[in-house]
Short mmCIF file of N, CA and C in Angstrom, two decimals:
data_model
loop_
_atom_site.label_atom_id
_atom_site.label_comp_id
_atom_site.label_asym_id
_atom_site.label_seq_id
_atom_site.Cartn_x
_atom_site.Cartn_y
_atom_site.Cartn_z
N MET O 239 6.88 -19.11 -1.49
CA MET O 239 5.85 -19.84 -2.67
C MET O 239 4.57 -19.77 -1.89
N GLU O 240 3.56 -19.00 -2.90
CA GLU O 240 2.30 -19.07 -2.34
C GLU O 240 1.53 -20.33 -2.25
N ASN O 241 0.75 -20.37 -1.46
CA ASN O 241 0.08 -21.73 -1.15
C ASN O 241 -1.28 -21.52 -1.98
N ARG O 242 -1.88 -23.05 -2.23
CA ARG O 242 -3.01 -22.77 -3.11
C ARG O 242 -4.20 -22.30 -2.30
N LEU O 243 -4.36 -22.03 -1.15
CA LEU O 243 -5.42 -21.38 -0.51
C LEU O 243 -5.27 -19.71 -0.69
N MET O 244 -3.93 -19.51 -0.80
CA MET O 244 -3.73 -18.10 -0.82
C MET O 244 -4.05 -17.68 -2.47
N GLN O 245 -3.70 -18.60 -3.08
CA GLN O 245 -4.06 -18.40 -4.67
C GLN O 245 -5.46 -18.09 -5.02
N GLN O 246 -6.29 -19.24 -4.29
CA GLN O 246 -7.84 -19.12 -4.45
C GLN O 246 -8.33 -17.93 -3.87
N ALA O 247 -8.07 -17.46 -2.58
CA ALA O 247 -8.36 -16.12 -2.14
C ALA O 247 -8.33 -14.98 -3.16
N LYS O 248 -7.06 -14.83 -3.59
CA LYS O 248 -6.87 -13.73 -4.54
C LYS O 248 -7.86 -13.86 -5.73
N GLN O 249 -7.76 -15.07 -6.28
CA GLN O 249 -8.75 -15.13 -7.41
C GLN O 249 -10.06 -14.78 -7.13
N THR O 250 -10.43 -14.98 -6.04
CA THR O 250 -12.06 -14.80 -5.69
C THR O 250 -12.15 -13.38 -5.51
N ILE O 251 -11.21 -12.69 -4.78
CA ILE O 251 -11.26 -11.38 -4.73
C ILE O 251 -11.13 -10.54 -6.03
N GLN O 252 -10.37 -10.87 -6.86
CA GLN O 252 -10.23 -10.61 -8.21
C GLN O 252 -11.62 -10.65 -9.02
N ARG O 253 -12.19 -11.55 -9.03
CA ARG O 253 -13.67 -11.64 -9.57
C ARG O 253 -14.58 -10.72 -8.85
N LEU O 254 -14.51 -10.55 -7.65
CA LEU O 254 -15.34 -9.75 -7.04
C LEU O 254 -14.99 -8.19 -7.46
N THR O 255 -13.73 -7.97 -7.38
CA THR O 255 -13.47 -6.37 -7.92
C THR O 255 -13.50 -6.15 -9.30
N ASN O 256 -13.37 -7.11 -10.02
CA ASN O 256 -13.72 -6.91 -11.38
C ASN O 256 -15.07 -6.79 -11.93
N GLY O 257 -16.03 -6.66 -11.02
CA GLY O 257 -17.43 -6.48 -11.23
C GLY O 257 -18.21 -7.50 -11.26
N HIS O 258 -17.90 -8.84 -11.13
CA HIS O 258 -18.60 -9.94 -11.22
C HIS O 258 -19.47 -10.01 -9.80
N SER O 259 -20.82 -10.22 -9.84
CA SER O 259 -21.51 -10.19 -8.73
C SER O 259 -21.29 -11.54 -7.89
N MET O 260 -21.42 -11.25 -6.68
CA MET O 260 -21.00 -12.71 -5.59
C MET O 260 -22.19 -12.70 -4.80
N SER O 261 -22.54 -13.86 -4.71
CA SER O 261 -23.50 -14.25 -3.57
C SER O 261 -23.06 -14.19 -2.22
N ASP O 262 -23.77 -14.26 -1.23
CA ASP O 262 -23.43 -14.35 0.08
C ASP O 262 -22.61 -15.50 0.39
N GLN O 263 -23.02 -16.70 -0.27
CA GLN O 263 -22.43 -17.90 -0.31
C GLN O 263 -21.01 -17.83 -0.69
N ASP O 264 -20.70 -17.00 -1.98
CA ASP O 264 -19.50 -16.66 -2.35
C ASP O 264 -18.60 -16.01 -1.74
N LYS O 265 -19.08 -14.87 -0.98
CA LYS O 265 -18.36 -14.25 0.09
C LYS O 265 -18.05 -14.95 1.12
N GLN O 266 -18.93 -15.89 1.60
CA GLN O 266 -18.53 -16.82 2.67
C GLN O 266 -17.38 -17.57 2.46
N ALA O 267 -17.36 -18.26 1.29
CA ALA O 267 -16.44 -19.04 0.77
C ALA O 267 -15.02 -18.19 0.66
N ALA O 268 -15.05 -17.04 0.14
CA ALA O 268 -13.89 -16.10 0.15
C ALA O 268 -13.36 -16.05 1.41
N THR O 269 -13.96 -15.60 2.34
CA THR O 269 -13.69 -15.40 3.86
C THR O 269 -13.13 -16.77 4.27
N THR O 270 -13.71 -17.79 4.27
CA THR O 270 -13.20 -18.99 4.63
C THR O 270 -11.67 -19.40 3.91
N ALA O 271 -11.57 -19.32 2.70
CA ALA O 271 -10.24 -19.22 1.89
C ALA O 271 -9.34 -18.52 2.28
N ILE O 272 -9.64 -17.11 2.72
CA ILE O 272 -8.72 -16.18 3.27
C ILE O 272 -8.32 -16.80 4.65
N GLN O 273 -9.27 -17.17 5.49
CA GLN O 273 -8.88 -17.70 7.07
C GLN O 273 -7.89 -18.78 6.86
N SER O 274 -8.24 -19.61 6.08
CA SER O 274 -7.53 -20.90 6.00
C SER O 274 -6.13 -20.61 5.53
N ALA O 275 -5.88 -19.82 4.51
CA ALA O 275 -4.57 -19.18 3.95
C ALA O 275 -3.77 -18.88 5.05
N TYR O 276 -4.45 -18.15 6.15
CA TYR O 276 -3.38 -17.68 7.17
C TYR O 276 -2.40 -18.46 7.85
N SER O 277 -3.14 -19.73 8.00
CA SER O 277 -2.32 -20.90 8.72
C SER O 277 -1.01 -21.25 7.97
N LYS O 278 -0.67 -21.07 6.93
CA LYS O 278 0.46 -21.36 6.05
C LYS O 278 1.00 -19.98 5.31
N ALA O 279 0.50 -18.94 5.85
CA ALA O 279 1.02 -17.89 5.06
C ALA O 279 2.39 -17.22 5.65
N THR O 280 3.27 -16.52 5.03
CA THR O 280 4.26 -15.88 5.53
C THR O 280 3.98 -14.52 5.98
N PRO O 281 4.60 -13.78 6.92
CA PRO O 281 3.94 -12.65 7.30
C PRO O 281 3.75 -11.49 6.32
N GLU O 282 4.54 -11.63 5.13
CA GLU O 282 4.21 -10.70 4.10
C GLU O 282 2.86 -11.04 3.33
N GLU O 283 2.78 -12.59 3.30
CA GLU O 283 1.55 -13.21 2.80
C GLU O 283 0.12 -12.72 3.71
N GLN O 284 0.40 -12.49 4.89
CA GLN O 284 -0.61 -12.24 5.90
C GLN O 284 -1.07 -10.88 5.72
N GLN O 285 -0.09 -9.96 5.33
CA GLN O 285 -0.33 -8.73 5.13
C GLN O 285 -1.35 -8.51 4.05
N GLU O 286 -1.04 -9.38 2.93
CA GLU O 286 -1.83 -9.40 1.73
C GLU O 286 -3.33 -9.92 1.91
N LEU O 287 -3.13 -10.77 2.85
CA LEU O 287 -4.74 -11.43 3.07
C LEU O 287 -5.40 -10.45 4.05
N GLN O 288 -4.85 -9.67 4.61
CA GLN O 288 -5.24 -8.74 5.58
C GLN O 288 -6.22 -7.52 4.44
N LYS O 289 -5.29 -7.31 3.49
CA LYS O 289 -5.75 -6.58 2.32
C LYS O 289 -7.08 -6.93 1.57
N LEU O 290 -7.06 -8.47 1.20
CA LEU O 290 -8.08 -8.94 0.54
C LEU O 290 -9.48 -9.01 1.48
N GLU O 291 -9.13 -9.38 2.61
CA GLU O 291 -10.28 -9.25 3.74
C GLU O 291 -10.82 -7.69 3.60
N GLN O 292 -9.99 -6.89 3.77
CA GLN O 292 -10.76 -5.63 3.64
C GLN O 292 -11.48 -5.30 2.24
N GLN O 293 -11.00 -5.76 1.03
CA GLN O 293 -11.70 -5.44 -0.25
C GLN O 293 -12.92 -6.40 -0.30
N LEU O 294 -12.89 -7.37 0.46
CA LEU O 294 -13.91 -8.14 0.72
C LEU O 294 -15.12 -7.55 1.30
N ARG O 295 -14.77 -6.99 2.47
CA ARG O 295 -15.74 -6.05 3.33
C ARG O 295 -16.25 -4.81 2.49
N ASP O 296 -15.39 -4.26 1.83
CA ASP O 296 -15.66 -2.97 1.04
C ASP O 296 -16.80 -3.43 0.06
N HIS O 297 -16.80 -4.64 -0.52
CA HIS O 297 -17.69 -4.80 -1.62
C HIS O 297 -18.76 -5.53 -1.04
#
């Protein structure tokens, strides 16, 4: 089951990749959410989090 932090991280990246502009503060919040989600993530979720981090860096 996905944890709440994982879901928040995914939603934030979806907003970013859907063309919504994000401030540096928004990007930092997304990074924090991703990092926090690692602590409770399964190995598969950790791979997904790595992809989300890459998407964040690319935008």
